[in-house]
mmCIF file with all atom_site columns, C-alpha atoms in Angstrom:
data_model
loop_
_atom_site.group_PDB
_atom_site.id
_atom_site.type_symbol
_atom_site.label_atom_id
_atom_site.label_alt_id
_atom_site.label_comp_id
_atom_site.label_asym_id
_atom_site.label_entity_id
_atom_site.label_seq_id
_atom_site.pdbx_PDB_ins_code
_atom_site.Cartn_x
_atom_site.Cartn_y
_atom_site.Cartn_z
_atom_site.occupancy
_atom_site.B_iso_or_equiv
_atom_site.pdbx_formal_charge
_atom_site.auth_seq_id
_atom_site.auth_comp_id
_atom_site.auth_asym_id
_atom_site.auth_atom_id
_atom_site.pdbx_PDB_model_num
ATOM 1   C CA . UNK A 1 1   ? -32.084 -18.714 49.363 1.00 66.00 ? 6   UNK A CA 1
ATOM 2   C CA . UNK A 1 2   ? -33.229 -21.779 52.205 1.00 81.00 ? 7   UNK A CA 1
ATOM 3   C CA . UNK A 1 3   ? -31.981 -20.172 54.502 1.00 92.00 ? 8   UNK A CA 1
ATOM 4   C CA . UNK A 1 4   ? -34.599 -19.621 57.819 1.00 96.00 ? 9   UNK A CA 1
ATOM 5   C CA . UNK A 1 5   ? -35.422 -15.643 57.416 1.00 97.00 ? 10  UNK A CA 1
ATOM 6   C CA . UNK A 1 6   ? -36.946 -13.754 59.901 1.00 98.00 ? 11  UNK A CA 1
ATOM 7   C CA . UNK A 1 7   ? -40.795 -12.637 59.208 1.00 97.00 ? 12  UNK A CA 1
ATOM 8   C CA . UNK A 1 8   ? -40.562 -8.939  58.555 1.00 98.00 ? 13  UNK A CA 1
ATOM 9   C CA . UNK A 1 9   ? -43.323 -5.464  58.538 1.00 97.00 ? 14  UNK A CA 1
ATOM 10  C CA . UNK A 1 10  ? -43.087 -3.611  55.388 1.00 97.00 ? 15  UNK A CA 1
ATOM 11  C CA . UNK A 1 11  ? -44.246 -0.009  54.568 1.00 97.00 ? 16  UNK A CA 1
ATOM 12  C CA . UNK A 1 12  ? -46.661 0.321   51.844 1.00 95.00 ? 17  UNK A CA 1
ATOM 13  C CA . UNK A 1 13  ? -43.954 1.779   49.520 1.00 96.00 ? 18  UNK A CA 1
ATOM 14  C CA . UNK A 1 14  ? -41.767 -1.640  49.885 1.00 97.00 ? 19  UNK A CA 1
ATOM 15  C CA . UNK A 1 15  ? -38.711 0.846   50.842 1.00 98.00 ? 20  UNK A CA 1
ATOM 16  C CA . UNK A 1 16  ? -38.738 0.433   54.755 1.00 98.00 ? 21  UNK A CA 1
ATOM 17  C CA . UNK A 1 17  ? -38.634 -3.326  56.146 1.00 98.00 ? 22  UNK A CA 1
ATOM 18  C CA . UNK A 1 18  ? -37.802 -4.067  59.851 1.00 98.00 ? 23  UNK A CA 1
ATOM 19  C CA . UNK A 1 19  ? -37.824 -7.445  61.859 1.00 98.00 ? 24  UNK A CA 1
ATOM 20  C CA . UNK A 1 20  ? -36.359 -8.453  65.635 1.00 98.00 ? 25  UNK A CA 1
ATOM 21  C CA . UNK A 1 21  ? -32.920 -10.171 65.327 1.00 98.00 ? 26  UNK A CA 1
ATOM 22  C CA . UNK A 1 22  ? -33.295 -13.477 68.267 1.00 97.00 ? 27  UNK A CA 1
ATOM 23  C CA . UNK A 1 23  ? -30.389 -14.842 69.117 1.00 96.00 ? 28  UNK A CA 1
ATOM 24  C CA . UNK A 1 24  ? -27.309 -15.031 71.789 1.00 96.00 ? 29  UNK A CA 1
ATOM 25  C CA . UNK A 1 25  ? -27.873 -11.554 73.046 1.00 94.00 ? 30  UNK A CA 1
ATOM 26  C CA . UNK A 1 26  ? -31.280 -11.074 73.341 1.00 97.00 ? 31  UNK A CA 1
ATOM 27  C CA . UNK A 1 27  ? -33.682 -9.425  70.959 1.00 98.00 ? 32  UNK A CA 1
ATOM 28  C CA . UNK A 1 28  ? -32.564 -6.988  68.744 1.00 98.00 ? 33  UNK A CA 1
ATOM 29  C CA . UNK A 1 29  ? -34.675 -4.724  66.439 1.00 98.00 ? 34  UNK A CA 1
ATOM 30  C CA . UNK A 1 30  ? -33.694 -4.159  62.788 1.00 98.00 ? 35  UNK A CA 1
ATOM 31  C CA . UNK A 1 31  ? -33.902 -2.031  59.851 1.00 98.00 ? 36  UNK A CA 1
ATOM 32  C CA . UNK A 1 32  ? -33.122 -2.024  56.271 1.00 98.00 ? 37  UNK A CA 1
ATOM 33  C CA . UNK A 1 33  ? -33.913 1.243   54.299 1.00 98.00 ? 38  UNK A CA 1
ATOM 34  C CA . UNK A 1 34  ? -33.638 1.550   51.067 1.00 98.00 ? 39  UNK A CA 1
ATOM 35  C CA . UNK A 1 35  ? -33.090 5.624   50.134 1.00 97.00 ? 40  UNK A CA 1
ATOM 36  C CA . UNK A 1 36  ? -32.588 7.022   47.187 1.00 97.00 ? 41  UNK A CA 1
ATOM 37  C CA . UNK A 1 37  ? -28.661 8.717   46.508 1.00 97.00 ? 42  UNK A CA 1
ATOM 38  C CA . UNK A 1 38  ? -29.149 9.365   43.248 1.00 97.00 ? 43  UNK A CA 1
ATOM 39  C CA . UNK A 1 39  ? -32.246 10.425  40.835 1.00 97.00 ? 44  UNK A CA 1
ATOM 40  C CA . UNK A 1 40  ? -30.236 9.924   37.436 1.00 96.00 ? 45  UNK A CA 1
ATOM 41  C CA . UNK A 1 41  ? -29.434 6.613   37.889 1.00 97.00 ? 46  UNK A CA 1
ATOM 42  C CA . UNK A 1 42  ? -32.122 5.506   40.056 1.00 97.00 ? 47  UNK A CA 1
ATOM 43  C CA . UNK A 1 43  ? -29.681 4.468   42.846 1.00 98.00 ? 48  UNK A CA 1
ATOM 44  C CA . UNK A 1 44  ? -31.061 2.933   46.097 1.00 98.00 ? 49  UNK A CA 1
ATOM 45  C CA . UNK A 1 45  ? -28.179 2.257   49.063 1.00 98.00 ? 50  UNK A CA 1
ATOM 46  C CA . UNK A 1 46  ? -29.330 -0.535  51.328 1.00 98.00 ? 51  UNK A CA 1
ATOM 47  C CA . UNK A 1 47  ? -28.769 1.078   54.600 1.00 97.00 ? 52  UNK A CA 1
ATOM 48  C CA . UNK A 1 48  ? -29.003 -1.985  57.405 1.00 97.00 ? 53  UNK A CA 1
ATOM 49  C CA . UNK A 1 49  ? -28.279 -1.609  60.689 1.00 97.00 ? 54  UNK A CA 1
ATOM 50  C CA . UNK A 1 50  ? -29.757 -1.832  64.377 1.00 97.00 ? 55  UNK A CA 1
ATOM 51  C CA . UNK A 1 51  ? -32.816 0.253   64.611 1.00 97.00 ? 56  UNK A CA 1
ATOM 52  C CA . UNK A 1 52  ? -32.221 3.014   67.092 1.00 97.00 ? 57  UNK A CA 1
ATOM 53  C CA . UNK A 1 53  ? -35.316 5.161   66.381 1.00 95.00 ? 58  UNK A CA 1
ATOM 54  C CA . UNK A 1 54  ? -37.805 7.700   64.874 1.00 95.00 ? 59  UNK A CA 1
ATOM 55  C CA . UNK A 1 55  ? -37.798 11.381  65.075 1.00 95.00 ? 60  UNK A CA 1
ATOM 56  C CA . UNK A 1 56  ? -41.538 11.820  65.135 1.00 93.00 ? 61  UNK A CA 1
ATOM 57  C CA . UNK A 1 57  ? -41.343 15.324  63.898 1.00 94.00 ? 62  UNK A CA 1
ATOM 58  C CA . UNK A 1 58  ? -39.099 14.844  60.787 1.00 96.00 ? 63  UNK A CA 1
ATOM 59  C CA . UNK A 1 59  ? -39.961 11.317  60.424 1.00 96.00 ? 64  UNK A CA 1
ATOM 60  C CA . UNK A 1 60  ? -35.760 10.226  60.293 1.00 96.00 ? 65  UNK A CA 1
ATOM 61  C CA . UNK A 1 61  ? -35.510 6.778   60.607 1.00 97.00 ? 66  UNK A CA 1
ATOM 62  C CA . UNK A 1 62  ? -32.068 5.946   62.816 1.00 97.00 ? 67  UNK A CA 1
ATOM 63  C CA . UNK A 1 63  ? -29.819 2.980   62.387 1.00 97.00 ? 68  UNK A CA 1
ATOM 64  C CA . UNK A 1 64  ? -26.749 2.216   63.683 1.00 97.00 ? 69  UNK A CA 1
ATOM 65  C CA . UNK A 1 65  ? -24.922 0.232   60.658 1.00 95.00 ? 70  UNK A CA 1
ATOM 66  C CA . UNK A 1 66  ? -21.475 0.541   62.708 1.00 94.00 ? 71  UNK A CA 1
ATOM 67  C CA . UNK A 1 67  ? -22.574 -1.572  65.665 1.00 93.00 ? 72  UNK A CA 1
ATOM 68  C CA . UNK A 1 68  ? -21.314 -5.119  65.870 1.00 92.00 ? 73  UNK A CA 1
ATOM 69  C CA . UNK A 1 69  ? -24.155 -7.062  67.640 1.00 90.00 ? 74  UNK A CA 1
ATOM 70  C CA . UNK A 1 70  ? -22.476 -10.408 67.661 1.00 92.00 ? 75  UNK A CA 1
ATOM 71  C CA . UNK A 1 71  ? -25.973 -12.061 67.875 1.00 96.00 ? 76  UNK A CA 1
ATOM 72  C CA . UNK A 1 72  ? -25.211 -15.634 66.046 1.00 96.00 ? 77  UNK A CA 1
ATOM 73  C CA . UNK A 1 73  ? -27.464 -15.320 63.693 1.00 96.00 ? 78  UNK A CA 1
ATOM 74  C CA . UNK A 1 74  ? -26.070 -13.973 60.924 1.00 93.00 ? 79  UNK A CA 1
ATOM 75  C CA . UNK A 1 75  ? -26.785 -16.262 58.315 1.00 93.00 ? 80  UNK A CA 1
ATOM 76  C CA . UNK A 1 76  ? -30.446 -15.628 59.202 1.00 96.00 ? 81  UNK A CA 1
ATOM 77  C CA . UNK A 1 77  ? -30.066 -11.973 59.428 1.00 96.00 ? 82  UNK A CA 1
ATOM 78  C CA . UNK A 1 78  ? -27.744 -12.080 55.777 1.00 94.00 ? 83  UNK A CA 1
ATOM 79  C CA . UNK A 1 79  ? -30.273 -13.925 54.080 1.00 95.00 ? 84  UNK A CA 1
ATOM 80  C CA . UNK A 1 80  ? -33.635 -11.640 55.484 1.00 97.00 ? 85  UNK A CA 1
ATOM 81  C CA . UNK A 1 81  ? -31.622 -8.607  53.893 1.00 97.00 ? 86  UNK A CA 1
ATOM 82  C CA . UNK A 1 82  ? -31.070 -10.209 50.702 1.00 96.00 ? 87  UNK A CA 1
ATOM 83  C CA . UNK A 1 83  ? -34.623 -11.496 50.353 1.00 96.00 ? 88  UNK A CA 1
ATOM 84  C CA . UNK A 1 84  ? -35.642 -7.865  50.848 1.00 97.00 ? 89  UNK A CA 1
ATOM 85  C CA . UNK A 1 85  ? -33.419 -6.683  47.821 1.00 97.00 ? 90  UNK A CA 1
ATOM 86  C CA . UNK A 1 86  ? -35.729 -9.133  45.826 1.00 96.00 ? 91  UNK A CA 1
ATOM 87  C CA . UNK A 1 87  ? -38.984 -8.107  47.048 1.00 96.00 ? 92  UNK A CA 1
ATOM 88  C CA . UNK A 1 88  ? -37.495 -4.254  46.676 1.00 97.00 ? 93  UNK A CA 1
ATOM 89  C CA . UNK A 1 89  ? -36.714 -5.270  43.008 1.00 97.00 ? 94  UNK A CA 1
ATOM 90  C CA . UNK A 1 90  ? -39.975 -7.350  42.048 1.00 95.00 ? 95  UNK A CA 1
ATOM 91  C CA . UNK A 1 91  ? -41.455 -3.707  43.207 1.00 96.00 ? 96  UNK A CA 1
ATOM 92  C CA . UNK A 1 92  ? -38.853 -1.406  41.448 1.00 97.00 ? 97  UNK A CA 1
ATOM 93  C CA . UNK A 1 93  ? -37.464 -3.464  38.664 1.00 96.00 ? 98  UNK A CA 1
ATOM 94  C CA . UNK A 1 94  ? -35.422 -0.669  37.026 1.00 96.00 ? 99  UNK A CA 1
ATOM 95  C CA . UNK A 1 95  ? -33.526 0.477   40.524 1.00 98.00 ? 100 UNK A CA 1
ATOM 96  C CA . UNK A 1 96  ? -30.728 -0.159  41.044 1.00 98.00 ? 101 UNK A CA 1
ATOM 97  C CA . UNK A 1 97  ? -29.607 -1.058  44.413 1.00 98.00 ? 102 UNK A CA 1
ATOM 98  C CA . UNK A 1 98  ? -25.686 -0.098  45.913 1.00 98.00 ? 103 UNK A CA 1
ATOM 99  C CA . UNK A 1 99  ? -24.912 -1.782  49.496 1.00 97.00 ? 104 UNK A CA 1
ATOM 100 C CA . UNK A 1 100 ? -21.500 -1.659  50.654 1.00 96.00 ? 105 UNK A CA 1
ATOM 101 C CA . UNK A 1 101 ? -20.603 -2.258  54.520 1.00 94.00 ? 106 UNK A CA 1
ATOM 102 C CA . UNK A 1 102 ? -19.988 0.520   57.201 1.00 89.00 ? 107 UNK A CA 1
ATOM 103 C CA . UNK A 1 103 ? -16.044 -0.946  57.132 1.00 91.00 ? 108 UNK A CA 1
ATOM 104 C CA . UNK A 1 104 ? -13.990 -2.767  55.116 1.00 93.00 ? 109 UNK A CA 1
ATOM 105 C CA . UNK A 1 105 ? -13.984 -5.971  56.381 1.00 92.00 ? 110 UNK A CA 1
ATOM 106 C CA . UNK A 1 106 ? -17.776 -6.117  56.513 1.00 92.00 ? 111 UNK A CA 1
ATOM 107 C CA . UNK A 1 107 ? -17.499 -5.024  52.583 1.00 95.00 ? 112 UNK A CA 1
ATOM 108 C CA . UNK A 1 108 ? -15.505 -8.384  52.365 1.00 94.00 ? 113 UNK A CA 1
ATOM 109 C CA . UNK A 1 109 ? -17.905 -10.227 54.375 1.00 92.00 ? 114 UNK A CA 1
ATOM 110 C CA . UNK A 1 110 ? -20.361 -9.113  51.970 1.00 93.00 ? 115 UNK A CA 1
ATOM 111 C CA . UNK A 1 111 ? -18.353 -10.447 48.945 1.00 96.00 ? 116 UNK A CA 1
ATOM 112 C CA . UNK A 1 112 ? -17.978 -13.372 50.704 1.00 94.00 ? 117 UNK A CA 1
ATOM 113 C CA . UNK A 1 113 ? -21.917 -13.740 50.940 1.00 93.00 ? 118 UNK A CA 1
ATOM 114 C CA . UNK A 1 114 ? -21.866 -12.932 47.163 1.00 95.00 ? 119 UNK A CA 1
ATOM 115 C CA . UNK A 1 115 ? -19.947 -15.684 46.055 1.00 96.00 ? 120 UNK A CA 1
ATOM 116 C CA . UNK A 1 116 ? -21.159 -18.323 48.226 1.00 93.00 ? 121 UNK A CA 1
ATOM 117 C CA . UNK A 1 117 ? -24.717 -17.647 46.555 1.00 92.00 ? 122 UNK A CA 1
ATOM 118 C CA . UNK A 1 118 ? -23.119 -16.832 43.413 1.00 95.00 ? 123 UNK A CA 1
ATOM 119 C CA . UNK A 1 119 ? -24.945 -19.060 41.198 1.00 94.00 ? 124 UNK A CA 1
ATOM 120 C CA . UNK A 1 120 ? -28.567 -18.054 43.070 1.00 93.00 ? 125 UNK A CA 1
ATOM 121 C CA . UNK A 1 121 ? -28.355 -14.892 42.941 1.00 94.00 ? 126 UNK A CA 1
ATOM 122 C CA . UNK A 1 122 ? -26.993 -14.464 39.274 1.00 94.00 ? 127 UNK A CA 1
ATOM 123 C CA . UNK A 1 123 ? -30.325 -16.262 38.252 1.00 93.00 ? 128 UNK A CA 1
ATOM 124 C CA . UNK A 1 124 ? -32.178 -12.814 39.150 1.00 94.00 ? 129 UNK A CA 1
ATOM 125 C CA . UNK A 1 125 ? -29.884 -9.990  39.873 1.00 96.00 ? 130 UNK A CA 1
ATOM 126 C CA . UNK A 1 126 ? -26.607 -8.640  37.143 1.00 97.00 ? 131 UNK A CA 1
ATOM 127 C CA . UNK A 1 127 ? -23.754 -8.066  40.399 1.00 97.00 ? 132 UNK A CA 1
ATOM 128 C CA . UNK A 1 128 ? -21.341 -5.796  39.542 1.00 98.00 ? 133 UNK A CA 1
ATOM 129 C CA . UNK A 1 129 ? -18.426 -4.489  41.932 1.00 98.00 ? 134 UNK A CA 1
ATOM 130 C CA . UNK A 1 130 ? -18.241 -0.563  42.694 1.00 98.00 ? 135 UNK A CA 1
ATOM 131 C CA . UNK A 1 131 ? -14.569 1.097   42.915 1.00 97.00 ? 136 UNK A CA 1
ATOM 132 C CA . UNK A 1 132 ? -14.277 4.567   43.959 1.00 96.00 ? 137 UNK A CA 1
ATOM 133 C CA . UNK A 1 133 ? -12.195 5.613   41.086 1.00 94.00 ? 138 UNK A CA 1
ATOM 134 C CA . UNK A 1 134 ? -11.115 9.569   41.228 1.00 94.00 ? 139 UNK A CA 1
ATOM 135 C CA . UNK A 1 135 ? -13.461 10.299  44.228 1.00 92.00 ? 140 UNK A CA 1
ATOM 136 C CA . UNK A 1 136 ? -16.484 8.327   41.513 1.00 96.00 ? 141 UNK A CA 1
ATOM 137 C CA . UNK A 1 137 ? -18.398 5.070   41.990 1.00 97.00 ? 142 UNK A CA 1
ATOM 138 C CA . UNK A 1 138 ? -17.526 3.315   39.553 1.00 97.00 ? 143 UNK A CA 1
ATOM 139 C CA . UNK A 1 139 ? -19.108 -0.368  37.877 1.00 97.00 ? 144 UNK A CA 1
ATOM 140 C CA . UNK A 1 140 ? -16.318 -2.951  37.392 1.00 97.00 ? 145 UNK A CA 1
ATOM 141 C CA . UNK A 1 141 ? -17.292 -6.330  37.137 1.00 96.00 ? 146 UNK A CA 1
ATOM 142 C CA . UNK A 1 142 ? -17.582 -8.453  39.860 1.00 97.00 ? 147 UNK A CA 1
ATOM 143 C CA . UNK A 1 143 ? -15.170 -11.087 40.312 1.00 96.00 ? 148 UNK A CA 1
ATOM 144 C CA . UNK A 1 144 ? -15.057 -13.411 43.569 1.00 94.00 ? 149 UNK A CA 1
ATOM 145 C CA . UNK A 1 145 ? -11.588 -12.553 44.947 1.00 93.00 ? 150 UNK A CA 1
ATOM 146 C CA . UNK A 1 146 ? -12.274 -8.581  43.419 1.00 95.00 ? 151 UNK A CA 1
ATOM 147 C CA . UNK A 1 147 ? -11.015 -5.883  46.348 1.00 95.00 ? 152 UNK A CA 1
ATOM 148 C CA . UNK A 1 148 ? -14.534 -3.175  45.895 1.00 97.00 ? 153 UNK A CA 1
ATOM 149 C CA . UNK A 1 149 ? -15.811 -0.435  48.090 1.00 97.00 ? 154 UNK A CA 1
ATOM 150 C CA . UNK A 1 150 ? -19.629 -1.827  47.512 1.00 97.00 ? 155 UNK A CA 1
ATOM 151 C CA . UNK A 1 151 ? -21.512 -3.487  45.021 1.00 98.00 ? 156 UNK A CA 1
ATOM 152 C CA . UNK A 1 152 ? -24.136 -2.208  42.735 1.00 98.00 ? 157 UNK A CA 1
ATOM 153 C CA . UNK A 1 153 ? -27.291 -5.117  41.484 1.00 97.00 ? 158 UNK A CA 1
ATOM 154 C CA . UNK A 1 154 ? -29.758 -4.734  39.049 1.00 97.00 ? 159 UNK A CA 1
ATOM 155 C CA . UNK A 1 155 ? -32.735 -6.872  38.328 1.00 95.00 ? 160 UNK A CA 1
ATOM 156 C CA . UNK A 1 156 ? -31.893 -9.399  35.030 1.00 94.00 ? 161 UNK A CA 1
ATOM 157 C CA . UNK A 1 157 ? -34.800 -8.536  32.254 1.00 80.00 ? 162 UNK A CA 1
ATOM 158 C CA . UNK A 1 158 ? -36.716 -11.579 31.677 1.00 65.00 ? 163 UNK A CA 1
ATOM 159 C CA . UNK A 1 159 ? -34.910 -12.567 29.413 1.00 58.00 ? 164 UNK A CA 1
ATOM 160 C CA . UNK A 1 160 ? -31.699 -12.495 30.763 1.00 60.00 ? 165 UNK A CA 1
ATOM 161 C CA . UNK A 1 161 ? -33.082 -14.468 33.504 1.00 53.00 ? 166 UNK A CA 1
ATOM 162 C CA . UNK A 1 162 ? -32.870 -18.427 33.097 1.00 49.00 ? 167 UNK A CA 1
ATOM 163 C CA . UNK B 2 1   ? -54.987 -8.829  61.883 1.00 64.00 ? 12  UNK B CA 1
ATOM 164 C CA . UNK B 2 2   ? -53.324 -7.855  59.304 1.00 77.00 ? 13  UNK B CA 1
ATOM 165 C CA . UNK B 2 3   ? -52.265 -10.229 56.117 1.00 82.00 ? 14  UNK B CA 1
ATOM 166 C CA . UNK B 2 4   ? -49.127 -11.826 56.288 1.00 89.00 ? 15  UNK B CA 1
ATOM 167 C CA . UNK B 2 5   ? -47.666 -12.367 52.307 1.00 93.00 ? 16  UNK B CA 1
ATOM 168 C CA . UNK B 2 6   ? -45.286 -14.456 51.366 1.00 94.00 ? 17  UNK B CA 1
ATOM 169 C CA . UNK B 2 7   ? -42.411 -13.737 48.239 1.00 93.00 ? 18  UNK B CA 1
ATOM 170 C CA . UNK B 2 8   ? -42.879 -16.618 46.278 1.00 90.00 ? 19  UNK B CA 1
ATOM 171 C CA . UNK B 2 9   ? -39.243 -16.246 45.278 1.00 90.00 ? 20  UNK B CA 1
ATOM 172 C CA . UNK B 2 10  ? -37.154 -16.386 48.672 1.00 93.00 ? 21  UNK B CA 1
ATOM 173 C CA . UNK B 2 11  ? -39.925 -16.996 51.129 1.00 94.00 ? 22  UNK B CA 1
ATOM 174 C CA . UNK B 2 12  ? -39.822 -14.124 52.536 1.00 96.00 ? 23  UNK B CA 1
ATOM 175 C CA . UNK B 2 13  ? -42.577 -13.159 55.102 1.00 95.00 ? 24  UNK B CA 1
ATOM 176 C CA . UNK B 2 14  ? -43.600 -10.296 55.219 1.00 96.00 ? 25  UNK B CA 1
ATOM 177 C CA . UNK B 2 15  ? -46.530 -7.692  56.635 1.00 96.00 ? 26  UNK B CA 1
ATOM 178 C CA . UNK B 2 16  ? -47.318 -4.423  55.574 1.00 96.00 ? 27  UNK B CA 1
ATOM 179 C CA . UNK B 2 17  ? -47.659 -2.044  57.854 1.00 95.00 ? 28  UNK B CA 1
ATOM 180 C CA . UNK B 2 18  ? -48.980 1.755   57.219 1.00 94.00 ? 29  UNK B CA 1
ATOM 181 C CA . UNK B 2 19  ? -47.550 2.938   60.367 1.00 94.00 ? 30  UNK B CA 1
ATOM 182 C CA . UNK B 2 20  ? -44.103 2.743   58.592 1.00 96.00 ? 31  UNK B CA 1
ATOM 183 C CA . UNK B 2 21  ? -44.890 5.068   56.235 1.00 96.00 ? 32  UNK B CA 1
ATOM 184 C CA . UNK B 2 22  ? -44.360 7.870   58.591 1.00 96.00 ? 33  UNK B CA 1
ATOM 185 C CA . UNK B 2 23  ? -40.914 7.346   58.042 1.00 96.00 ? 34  UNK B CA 1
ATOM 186 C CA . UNK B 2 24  ? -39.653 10.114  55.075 1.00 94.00 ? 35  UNK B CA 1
ATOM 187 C CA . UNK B 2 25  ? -35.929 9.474   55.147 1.00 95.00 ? 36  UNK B CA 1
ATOM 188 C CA . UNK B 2 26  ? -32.651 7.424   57.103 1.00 96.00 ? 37  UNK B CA 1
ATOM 189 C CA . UNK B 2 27  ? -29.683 8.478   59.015 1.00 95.00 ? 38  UNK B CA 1
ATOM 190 C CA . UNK B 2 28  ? -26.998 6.455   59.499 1.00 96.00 ? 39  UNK B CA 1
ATOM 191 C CA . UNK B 2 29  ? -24.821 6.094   62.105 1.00 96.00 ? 40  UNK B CA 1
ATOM 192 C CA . UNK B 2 30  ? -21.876 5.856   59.061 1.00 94.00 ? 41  UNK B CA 1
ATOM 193 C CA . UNK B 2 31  ? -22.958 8.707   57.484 1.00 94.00 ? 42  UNK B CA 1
ATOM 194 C CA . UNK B 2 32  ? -22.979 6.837   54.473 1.00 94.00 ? 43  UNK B CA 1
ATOM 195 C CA . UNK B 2 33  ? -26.082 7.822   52.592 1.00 95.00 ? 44  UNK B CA 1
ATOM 196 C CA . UNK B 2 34  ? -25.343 11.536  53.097 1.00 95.00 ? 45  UNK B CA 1
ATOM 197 C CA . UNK B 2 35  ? -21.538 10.726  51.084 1.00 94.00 ? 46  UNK B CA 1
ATOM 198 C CA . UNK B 2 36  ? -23.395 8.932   48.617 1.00 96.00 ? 47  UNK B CA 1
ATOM 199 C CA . UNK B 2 37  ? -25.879 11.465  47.999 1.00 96.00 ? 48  UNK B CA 1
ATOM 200 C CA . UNK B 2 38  ? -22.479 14.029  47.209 1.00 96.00 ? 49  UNK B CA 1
ATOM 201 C CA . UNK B 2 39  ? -21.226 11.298  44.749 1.00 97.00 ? 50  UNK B CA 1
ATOM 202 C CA . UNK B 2 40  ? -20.915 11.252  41.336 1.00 97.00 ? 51  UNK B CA 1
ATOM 203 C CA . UNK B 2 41  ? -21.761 7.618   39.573 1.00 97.00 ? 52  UNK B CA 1
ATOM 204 C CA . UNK B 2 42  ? -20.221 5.990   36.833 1.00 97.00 ? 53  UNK B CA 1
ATOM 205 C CA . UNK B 2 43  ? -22.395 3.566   35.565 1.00 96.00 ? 54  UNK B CA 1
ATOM 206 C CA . UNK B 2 44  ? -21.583 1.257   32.967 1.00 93.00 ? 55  UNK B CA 1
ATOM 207 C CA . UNK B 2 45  ? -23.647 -1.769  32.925 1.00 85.00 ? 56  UNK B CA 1
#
């Protein structure tokens, strides 16, 4: 995780984090949300996306997780996302956390993140793949050349952790 | 001014800000947390 991360504002509840993407095409604002999709499991989807704005009166946050902002930074922007999953999970150590991209090939590009941190991020987080198996999200476990629809982590236990 | 923390685990920077908290829940342009929310998980860990 050296990778140069953009300074970020937090809500009190550590669920909301935004920061200003700098780059090629100007200044762009950014949100990650994480929102609860399931209360069994304790399931948190890492929505990410351009921040588009607030309803005032319902308090929706909007982001636009299709748009491609081509703003050559996205090593920087990768690795500010993925240092807010660990801050989420120092918080909320027995979420879990499902991200998956808006398409396909941003899925991949996510896998391809995975595995180039493999090692790093194994030392905190379990990473398993997620299927969609008979309309289900289903764990499999993650391999670096698996085809998945998302990816679920968890937080290791202290013990796990090494 | 408000305190700027640090995670001592990725570096992260980070301020908390109150005026965030207005915010009660996302929409996506995907639509993918409402599908999500509709979906049954299998999870075998």
């Amino acid at each position: 995780m050296n990778y140069p991360k953009y300074d970020t504002t937090v809500d009190s509840q550590t669920l909301i984090f935004e920061f200003v993407s700098n780059g090629t095409n100007g200044s762009i604002d950014k949100a990650i949300k994480y929102e609860c999709v399931n209360d069994d499991h304790q399931i948190y989807n890492l929505c990410f996306g351009d921040k588009t704005g607030i309803d005032e009166l319902t308090g929706e946050l909007k982001i636009d997780d299709i748009i491609v902002s081509n703003n050559g930074d996205i090593e920087k922007v990768l690795a500010t996302v993925a240092s807010s999953a660990y801050v989420f999970s120092e918080k909320y150590p027995e979420r879990i956390i499902y991200f998956s991209g808006s398409t396909a090939s941003r899925t991949r590009l996510y896998r391809k993140a995975i595995n180039k941190e493999y090692e790093e991020i194994s030392k905190t987080f379990n990473i398993f793949g997620a299927v969609i198996v008979d309309g289900k999200y289903t764990t499999v476990p993650f391999e670096r050349d698996g085809n998945y629809d998302g990816f679920f982590i968890t937080l290791k236990n202290e013990k796990e952790t090494y | 001014m408000k305190k700027k923390h640090i995670d001592l685990k990725t570096g992260l920077k980070f301020t908390i800000d109150k005026n965030l908290d207005k915010i009660k829940s996302v929409k996506t342009a995907s639509n993918k947390v409402e599908e999500l929310k509709k979906a049954t998980f299998v999870i075998t860990m």
